[in-house]
mmCIF file of C-alpha atoms in Angstrom:
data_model
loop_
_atom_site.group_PDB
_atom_site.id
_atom_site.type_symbol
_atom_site.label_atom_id
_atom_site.label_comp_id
_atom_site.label_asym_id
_atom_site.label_seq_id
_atom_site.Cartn_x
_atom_site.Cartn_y
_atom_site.Cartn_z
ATOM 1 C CA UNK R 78 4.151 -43.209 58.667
ATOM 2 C CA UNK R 79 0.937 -41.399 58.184
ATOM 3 C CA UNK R 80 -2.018 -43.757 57.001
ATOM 4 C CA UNK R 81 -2.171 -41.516 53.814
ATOM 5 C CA UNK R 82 1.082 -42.191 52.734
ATOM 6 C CA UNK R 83 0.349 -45.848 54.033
ATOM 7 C CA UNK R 84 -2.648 -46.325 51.545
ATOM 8 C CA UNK R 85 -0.504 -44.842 49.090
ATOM 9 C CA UNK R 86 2.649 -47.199 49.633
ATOM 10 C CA UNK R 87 -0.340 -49.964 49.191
ATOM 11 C CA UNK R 88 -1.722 -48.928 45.828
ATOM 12 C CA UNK R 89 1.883 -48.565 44.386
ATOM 13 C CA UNK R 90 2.869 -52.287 45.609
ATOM 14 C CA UNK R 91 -0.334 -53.618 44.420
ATOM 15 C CA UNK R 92 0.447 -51.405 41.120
ATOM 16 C CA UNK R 93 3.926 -52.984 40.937
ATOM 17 C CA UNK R 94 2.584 -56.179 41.712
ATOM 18 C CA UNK R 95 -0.296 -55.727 39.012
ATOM 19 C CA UNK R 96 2.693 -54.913 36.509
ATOM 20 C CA UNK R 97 4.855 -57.896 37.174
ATOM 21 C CA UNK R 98 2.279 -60.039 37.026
ATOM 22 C CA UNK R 99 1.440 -58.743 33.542
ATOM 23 C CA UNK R 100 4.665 -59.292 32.428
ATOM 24 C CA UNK R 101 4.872 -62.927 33.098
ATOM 25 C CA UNK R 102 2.063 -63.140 31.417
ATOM 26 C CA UNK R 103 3.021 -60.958 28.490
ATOM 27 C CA UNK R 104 6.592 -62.671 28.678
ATOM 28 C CA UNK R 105 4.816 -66.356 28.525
ATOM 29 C CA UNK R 106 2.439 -65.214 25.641
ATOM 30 C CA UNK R 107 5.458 -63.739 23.690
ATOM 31 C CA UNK R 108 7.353 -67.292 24.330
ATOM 32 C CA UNK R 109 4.087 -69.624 23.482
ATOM 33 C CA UNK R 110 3.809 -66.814 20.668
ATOM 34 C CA UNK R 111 7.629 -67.266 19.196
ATOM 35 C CA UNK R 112 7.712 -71.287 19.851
ATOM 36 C CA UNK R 113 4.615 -71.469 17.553
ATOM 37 C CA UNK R 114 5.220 -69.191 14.950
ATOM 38 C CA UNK R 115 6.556 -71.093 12.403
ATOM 39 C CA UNK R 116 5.106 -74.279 13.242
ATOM 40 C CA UNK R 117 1.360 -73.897 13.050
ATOM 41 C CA UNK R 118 0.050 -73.422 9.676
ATOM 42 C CA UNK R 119 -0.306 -74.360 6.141
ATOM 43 C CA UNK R 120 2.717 -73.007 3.644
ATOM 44 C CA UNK R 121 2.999 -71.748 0.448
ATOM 45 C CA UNK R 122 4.907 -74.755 -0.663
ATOM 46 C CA UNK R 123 8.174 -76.059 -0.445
ATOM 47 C CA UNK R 124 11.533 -75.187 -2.321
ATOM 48 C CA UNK R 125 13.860 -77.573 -2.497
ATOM 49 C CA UNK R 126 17.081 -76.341 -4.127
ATOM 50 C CA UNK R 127 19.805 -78.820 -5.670
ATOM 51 C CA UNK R 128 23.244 -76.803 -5.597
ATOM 52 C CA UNK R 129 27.271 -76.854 -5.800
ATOM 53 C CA UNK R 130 30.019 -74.488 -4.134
ATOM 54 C CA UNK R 131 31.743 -75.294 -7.383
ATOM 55 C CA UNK R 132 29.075 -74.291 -9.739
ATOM 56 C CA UNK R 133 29.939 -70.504 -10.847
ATOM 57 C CA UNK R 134 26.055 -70.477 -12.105
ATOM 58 C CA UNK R 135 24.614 -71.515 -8.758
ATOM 59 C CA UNK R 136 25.468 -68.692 -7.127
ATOM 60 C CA UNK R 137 22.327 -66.353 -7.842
ATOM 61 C CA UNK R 138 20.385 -69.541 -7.534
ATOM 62 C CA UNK R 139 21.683 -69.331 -3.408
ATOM 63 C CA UNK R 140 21.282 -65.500 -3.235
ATOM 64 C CA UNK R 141 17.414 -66.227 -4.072
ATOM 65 C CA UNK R 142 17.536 -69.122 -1.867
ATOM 66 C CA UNK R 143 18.435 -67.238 0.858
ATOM 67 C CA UNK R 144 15.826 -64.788 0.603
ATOM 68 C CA UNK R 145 13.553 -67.615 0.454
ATOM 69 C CA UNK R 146 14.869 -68.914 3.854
ATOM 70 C CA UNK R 147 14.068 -66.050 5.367
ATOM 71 C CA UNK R 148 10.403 -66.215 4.408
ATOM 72 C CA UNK R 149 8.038 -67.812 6.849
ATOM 73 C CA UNK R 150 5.366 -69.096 4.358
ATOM 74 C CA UNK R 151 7.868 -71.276 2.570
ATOM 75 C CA UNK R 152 9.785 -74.592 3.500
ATOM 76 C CA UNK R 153 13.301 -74.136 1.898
ATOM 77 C CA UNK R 154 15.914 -76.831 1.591
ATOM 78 C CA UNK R 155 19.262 -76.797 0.025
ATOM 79 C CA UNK R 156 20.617 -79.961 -1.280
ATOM 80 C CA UNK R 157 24.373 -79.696 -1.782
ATOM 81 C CA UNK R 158 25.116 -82.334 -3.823
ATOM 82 C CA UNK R 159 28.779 -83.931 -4.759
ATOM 83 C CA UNK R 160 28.965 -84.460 -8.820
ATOM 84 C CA UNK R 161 30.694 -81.152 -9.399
ATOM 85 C CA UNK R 162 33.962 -81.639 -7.010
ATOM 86 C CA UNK R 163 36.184 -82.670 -9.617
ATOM 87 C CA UNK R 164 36.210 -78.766 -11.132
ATOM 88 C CA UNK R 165 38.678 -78.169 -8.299
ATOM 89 C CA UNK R 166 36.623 -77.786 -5.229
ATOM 90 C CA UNK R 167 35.089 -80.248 -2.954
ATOM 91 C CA UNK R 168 31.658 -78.356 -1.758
ATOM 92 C CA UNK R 169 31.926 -78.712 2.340
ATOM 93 C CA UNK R 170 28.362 -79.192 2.540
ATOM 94 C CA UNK R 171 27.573 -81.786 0.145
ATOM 95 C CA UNK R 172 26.577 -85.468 1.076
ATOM 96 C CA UNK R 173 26.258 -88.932 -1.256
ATOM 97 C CA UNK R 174 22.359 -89.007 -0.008
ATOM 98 C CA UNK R 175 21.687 -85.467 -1.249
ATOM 99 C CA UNK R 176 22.920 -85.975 -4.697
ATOM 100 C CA UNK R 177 21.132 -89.456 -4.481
ATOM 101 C CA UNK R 178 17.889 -88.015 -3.536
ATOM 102 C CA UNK R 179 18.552 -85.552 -6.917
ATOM 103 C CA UNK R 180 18.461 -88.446 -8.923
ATOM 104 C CA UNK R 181 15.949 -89.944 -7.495
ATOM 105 C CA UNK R 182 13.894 -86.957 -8.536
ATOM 106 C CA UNK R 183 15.560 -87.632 -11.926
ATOM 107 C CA UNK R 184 14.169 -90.493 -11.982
ATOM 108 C CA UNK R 185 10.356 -89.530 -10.863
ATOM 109 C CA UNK R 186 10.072 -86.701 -13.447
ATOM 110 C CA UNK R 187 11.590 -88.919 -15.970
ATOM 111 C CA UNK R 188 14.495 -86.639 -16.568
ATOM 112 C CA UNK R 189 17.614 -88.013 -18.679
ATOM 113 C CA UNK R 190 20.418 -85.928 -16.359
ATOM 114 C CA UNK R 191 20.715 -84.065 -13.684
ATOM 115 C CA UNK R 192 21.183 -80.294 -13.052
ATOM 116 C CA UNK R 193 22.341 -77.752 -10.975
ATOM 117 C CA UNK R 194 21.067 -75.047 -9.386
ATOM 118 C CA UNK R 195 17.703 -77.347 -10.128
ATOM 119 C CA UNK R 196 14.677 -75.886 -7.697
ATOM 120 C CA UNK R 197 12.217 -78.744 -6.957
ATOM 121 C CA UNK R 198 8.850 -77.288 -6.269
ATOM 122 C CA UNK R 199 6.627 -79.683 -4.140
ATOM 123 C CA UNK R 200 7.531 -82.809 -5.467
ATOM 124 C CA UNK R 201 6.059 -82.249 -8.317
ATOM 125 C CA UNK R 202 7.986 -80.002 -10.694
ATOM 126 C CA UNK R 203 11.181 -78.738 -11.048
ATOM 127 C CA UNK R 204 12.605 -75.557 -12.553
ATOM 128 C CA UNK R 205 15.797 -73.420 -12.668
ATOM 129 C CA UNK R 206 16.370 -72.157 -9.242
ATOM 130 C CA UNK R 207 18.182 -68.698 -10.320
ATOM 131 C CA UNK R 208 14.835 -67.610 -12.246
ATOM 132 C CA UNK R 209 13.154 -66.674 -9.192
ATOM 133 C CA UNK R 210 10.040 -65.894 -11.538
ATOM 134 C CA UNK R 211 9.459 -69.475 -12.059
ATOM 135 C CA UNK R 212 10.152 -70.522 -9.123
ATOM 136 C CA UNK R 213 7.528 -67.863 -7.351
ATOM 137 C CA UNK R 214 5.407 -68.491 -10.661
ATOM 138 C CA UNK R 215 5.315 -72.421 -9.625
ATOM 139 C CA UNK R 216 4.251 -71.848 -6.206
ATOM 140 C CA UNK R 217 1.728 -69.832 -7.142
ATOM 141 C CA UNK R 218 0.383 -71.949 -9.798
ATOM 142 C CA UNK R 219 0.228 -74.951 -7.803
ATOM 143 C CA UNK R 220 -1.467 -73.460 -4.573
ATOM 144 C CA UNK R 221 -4.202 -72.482 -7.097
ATOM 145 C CA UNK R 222 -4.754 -76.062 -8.800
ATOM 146 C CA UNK R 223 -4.928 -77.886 -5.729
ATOM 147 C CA UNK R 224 -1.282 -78.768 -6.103
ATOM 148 C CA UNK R 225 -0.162 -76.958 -2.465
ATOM 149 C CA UNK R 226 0.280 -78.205 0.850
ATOM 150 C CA UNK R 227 -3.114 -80.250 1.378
ATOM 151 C CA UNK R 228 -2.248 -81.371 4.725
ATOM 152 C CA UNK R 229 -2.219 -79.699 7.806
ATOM 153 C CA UNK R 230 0.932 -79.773 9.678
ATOM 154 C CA UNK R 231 1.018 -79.185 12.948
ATOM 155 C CA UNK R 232 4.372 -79.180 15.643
ATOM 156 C CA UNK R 233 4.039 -78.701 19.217
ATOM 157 C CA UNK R 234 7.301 -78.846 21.836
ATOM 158 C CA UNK R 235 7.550 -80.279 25.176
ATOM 159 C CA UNK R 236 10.939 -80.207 26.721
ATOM 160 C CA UNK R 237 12.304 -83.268 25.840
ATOM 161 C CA UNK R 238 10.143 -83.981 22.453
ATOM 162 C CA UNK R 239 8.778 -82.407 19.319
ATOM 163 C CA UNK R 240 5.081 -83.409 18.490
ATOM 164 C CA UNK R 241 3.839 -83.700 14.718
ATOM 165 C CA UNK R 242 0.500 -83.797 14.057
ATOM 166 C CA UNK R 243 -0.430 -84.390 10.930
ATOM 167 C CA UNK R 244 -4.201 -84.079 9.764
ATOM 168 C CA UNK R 245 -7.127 -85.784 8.089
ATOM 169 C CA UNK R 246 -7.006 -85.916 4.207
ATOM 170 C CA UNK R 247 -10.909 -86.294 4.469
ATOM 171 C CA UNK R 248 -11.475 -87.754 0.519
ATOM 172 C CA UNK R 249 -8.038 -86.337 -0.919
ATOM 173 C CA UNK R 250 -4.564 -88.577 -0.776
ATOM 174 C CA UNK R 251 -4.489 -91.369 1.430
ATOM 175 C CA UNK R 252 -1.138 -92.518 2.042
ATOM 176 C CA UNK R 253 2.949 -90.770 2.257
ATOM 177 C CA UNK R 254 5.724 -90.820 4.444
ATOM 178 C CA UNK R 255 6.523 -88.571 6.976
ATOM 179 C CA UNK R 256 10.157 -87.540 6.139
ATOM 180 C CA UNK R 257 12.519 -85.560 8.282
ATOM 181 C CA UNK R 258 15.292 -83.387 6.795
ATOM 182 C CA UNK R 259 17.245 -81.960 9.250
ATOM 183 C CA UNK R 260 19.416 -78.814 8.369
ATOM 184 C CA UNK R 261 22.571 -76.647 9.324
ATOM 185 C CA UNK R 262 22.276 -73.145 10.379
ATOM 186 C CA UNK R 263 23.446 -70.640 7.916
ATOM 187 C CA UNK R 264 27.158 -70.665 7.332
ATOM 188 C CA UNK R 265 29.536 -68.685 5.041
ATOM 189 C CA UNK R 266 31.861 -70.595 3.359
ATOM 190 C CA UNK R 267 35.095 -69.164 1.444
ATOM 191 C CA UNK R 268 35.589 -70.713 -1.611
ATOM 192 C CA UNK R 269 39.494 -71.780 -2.277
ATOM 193 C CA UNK R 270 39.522 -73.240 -5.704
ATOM 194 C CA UNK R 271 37.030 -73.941 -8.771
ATOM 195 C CA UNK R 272 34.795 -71.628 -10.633
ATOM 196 C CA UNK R 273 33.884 -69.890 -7.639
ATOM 197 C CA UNK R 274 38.220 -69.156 -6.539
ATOM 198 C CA UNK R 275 37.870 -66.525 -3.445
ATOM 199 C CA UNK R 276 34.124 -66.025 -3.557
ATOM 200 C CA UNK R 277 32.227 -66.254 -0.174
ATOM 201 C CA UNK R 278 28.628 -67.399 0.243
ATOM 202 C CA UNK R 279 26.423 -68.008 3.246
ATOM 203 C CA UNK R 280 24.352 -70.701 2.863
ATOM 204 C CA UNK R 281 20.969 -71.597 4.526
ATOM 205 C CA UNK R 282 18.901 -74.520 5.347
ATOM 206 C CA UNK R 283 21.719 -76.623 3.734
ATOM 207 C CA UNK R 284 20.438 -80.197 4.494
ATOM 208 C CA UNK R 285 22.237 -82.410 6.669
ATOM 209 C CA UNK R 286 20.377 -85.576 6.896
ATOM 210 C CA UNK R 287 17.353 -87.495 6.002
ATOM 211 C CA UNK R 288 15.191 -89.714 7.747
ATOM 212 C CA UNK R 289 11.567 -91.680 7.161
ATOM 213 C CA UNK R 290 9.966 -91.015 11.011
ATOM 214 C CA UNK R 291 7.078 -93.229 9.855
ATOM 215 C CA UNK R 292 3.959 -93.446 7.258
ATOM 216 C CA UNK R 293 0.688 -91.403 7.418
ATOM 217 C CA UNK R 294 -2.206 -93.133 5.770
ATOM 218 C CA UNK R 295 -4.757 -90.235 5.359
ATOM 219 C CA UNK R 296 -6.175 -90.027 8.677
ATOM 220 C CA UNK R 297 -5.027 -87.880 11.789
ATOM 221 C CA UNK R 298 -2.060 -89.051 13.269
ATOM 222 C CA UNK R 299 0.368 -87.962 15.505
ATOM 223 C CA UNK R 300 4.521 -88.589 15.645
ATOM 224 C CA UNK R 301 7.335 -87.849 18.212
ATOM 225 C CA UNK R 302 10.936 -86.878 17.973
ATOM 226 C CA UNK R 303 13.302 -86.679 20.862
ATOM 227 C CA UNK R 304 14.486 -83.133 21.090
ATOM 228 C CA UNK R 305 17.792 -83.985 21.658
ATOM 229 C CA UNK R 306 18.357 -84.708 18.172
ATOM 230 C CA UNK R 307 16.470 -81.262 16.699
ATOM 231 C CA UNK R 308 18.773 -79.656 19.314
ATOM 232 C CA UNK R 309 22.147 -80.341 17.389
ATOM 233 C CA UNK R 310 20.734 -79.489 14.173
ATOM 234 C CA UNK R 311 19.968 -75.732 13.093
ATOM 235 C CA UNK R 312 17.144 -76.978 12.697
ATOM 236 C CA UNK R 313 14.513 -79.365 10.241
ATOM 237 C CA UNK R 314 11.690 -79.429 8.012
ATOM 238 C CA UNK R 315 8.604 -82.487 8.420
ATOM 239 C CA UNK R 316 7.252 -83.367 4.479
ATOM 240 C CA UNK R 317 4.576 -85.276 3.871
ATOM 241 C CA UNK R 318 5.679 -86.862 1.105
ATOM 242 C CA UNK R 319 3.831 -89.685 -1.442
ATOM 243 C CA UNK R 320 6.008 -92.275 -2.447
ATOM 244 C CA UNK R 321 5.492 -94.263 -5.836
ATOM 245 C CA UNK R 322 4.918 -97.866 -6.523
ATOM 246 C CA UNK R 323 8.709 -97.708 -7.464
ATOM 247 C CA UNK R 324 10.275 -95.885 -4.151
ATOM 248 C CA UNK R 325 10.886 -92.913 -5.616
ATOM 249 C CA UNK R 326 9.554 -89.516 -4.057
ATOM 250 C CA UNK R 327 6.233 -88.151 -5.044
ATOM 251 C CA UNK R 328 4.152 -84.711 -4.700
ATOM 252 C CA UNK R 329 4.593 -83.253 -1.244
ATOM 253 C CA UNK R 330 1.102 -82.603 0.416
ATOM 254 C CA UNK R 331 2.193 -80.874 3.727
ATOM 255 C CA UNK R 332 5.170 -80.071 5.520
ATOM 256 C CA UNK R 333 6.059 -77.728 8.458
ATOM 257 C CA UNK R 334 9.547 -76.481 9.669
ATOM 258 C CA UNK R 335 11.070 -76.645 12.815
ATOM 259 C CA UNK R 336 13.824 -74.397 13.756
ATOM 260 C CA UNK R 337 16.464 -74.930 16.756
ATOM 261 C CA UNK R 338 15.109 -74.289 20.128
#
């Protein structure tokens, strides 16, 4: 081996070396990148759709859903709720606590009945959820008057727990609940019977439980979940929720989702 071709042999390890190493570090940027993506920032707002496998006009209410979903800016939560069953159909996603979390909504906006598809925008409002222009026209309205997410949200993993952070309110609310709704992944479901008789769907975000993780009183404060549990969900959302004198839920003033590891 001459030393030419020894120097040479050198440069291209080193080279290869150089490479690698850049990788790793491209490769751990890309990871840190993709963990944090969707769980560092402030959102448009949050959607939270009330819906039925047997309601025939729900349907384009969960094709807009869906592309909602998909959208990184907004927090989107599908309540299947039970009421509608007896057309035929039992909807496989439903749950009691979803429909009662409808009515408690009923009950805040000081509704006489219940609705579906009914798209609940921030805790504050609610509109038809198959009218995508006021549901888009809501969540633009409110980010404008102040109505939005007000709260920073911030989520951090380790690997055995999920970190919320959630920030200082400086002069604006001072006290909520820090609510966890976890959520499937997406699933199609095949409809047997009912208004919707051989119709498929694929569903998103459709919630799957509900749980108070503890109260935020308008300072910085900081929460843990054991990753274990996030792990058998597809995934969940963290609101920041107000709660009235009365229990029932109030305007949403941050929130943050958290998707499956």
């Amino acid at each position: 081996m001459t030393p030419r071709r020894s120097l040479r042999l050198a440069v291209c390890a080193l080279a290869l070396a150089s490479n690698a190493l850049a990788g790793i570090v491209l490769a751990d940027e890309a990871n840190r990148s993709q963990t944090d993506k969707s769980l560092v920032g402030q959102p448009l707002g949050v959607v939270e759709l009330f819906t039925s496998q047997g309601c025939s006009s729900c349907l384009p209410a969960d094709a807009f859903f869906a592309e909602l979903a998909a959208k990184e800016n907004i927090v989107a939560l599908a309540y299947h709720v039970d009421y509608w069953d007896y057309l035929g159909w039992k909807d496989t996603l439903s749950r009691k606590e979803n429909t009662e979390r409808q009515y408690e909504y009923m009950r805040a906006f000081g509704s006489r009945s219940v609705y579906t598809p009914q798209a609940v925008i921030n805790g504050r409002s609610h509109v038809n959820g198959a009218r995508r222009e006021e549901v888009d026209g809501a969540l633009a309205r409110m980010k404008t008057s102040g109505e939005g997410m007000q709260v920073g949200i911030k989520v951090s993993r380790t690997s055995d727990r999920v970190i919320i952070d959630a920030g200082d309110a400086g002069s604006g609310p001072s006290d909520a609940h820090v609510v966890i709704v976890y959520f499937d992944p997406p699933q199609t479901i095949k409809i047997g019977k009912g208004e919707n008789t051989g119709r498929s769907m694929t569903y998103w975000n459709a919630v799957s439980g509900i749980q108070t993780a503890g109260m935020w009183h308008g300072k910085a404060h900081r929460y843990e979940l054991p990753m274990s549990v996030i792990a058998k969900k597809g995934g969940c959302a963290v609101l920041l929720q107000s709660v009235g004198k009365d229990g029932m839920p109030g305007p949403i003033l941050g929130a943050a989702l958290i998707h499956k590891p």
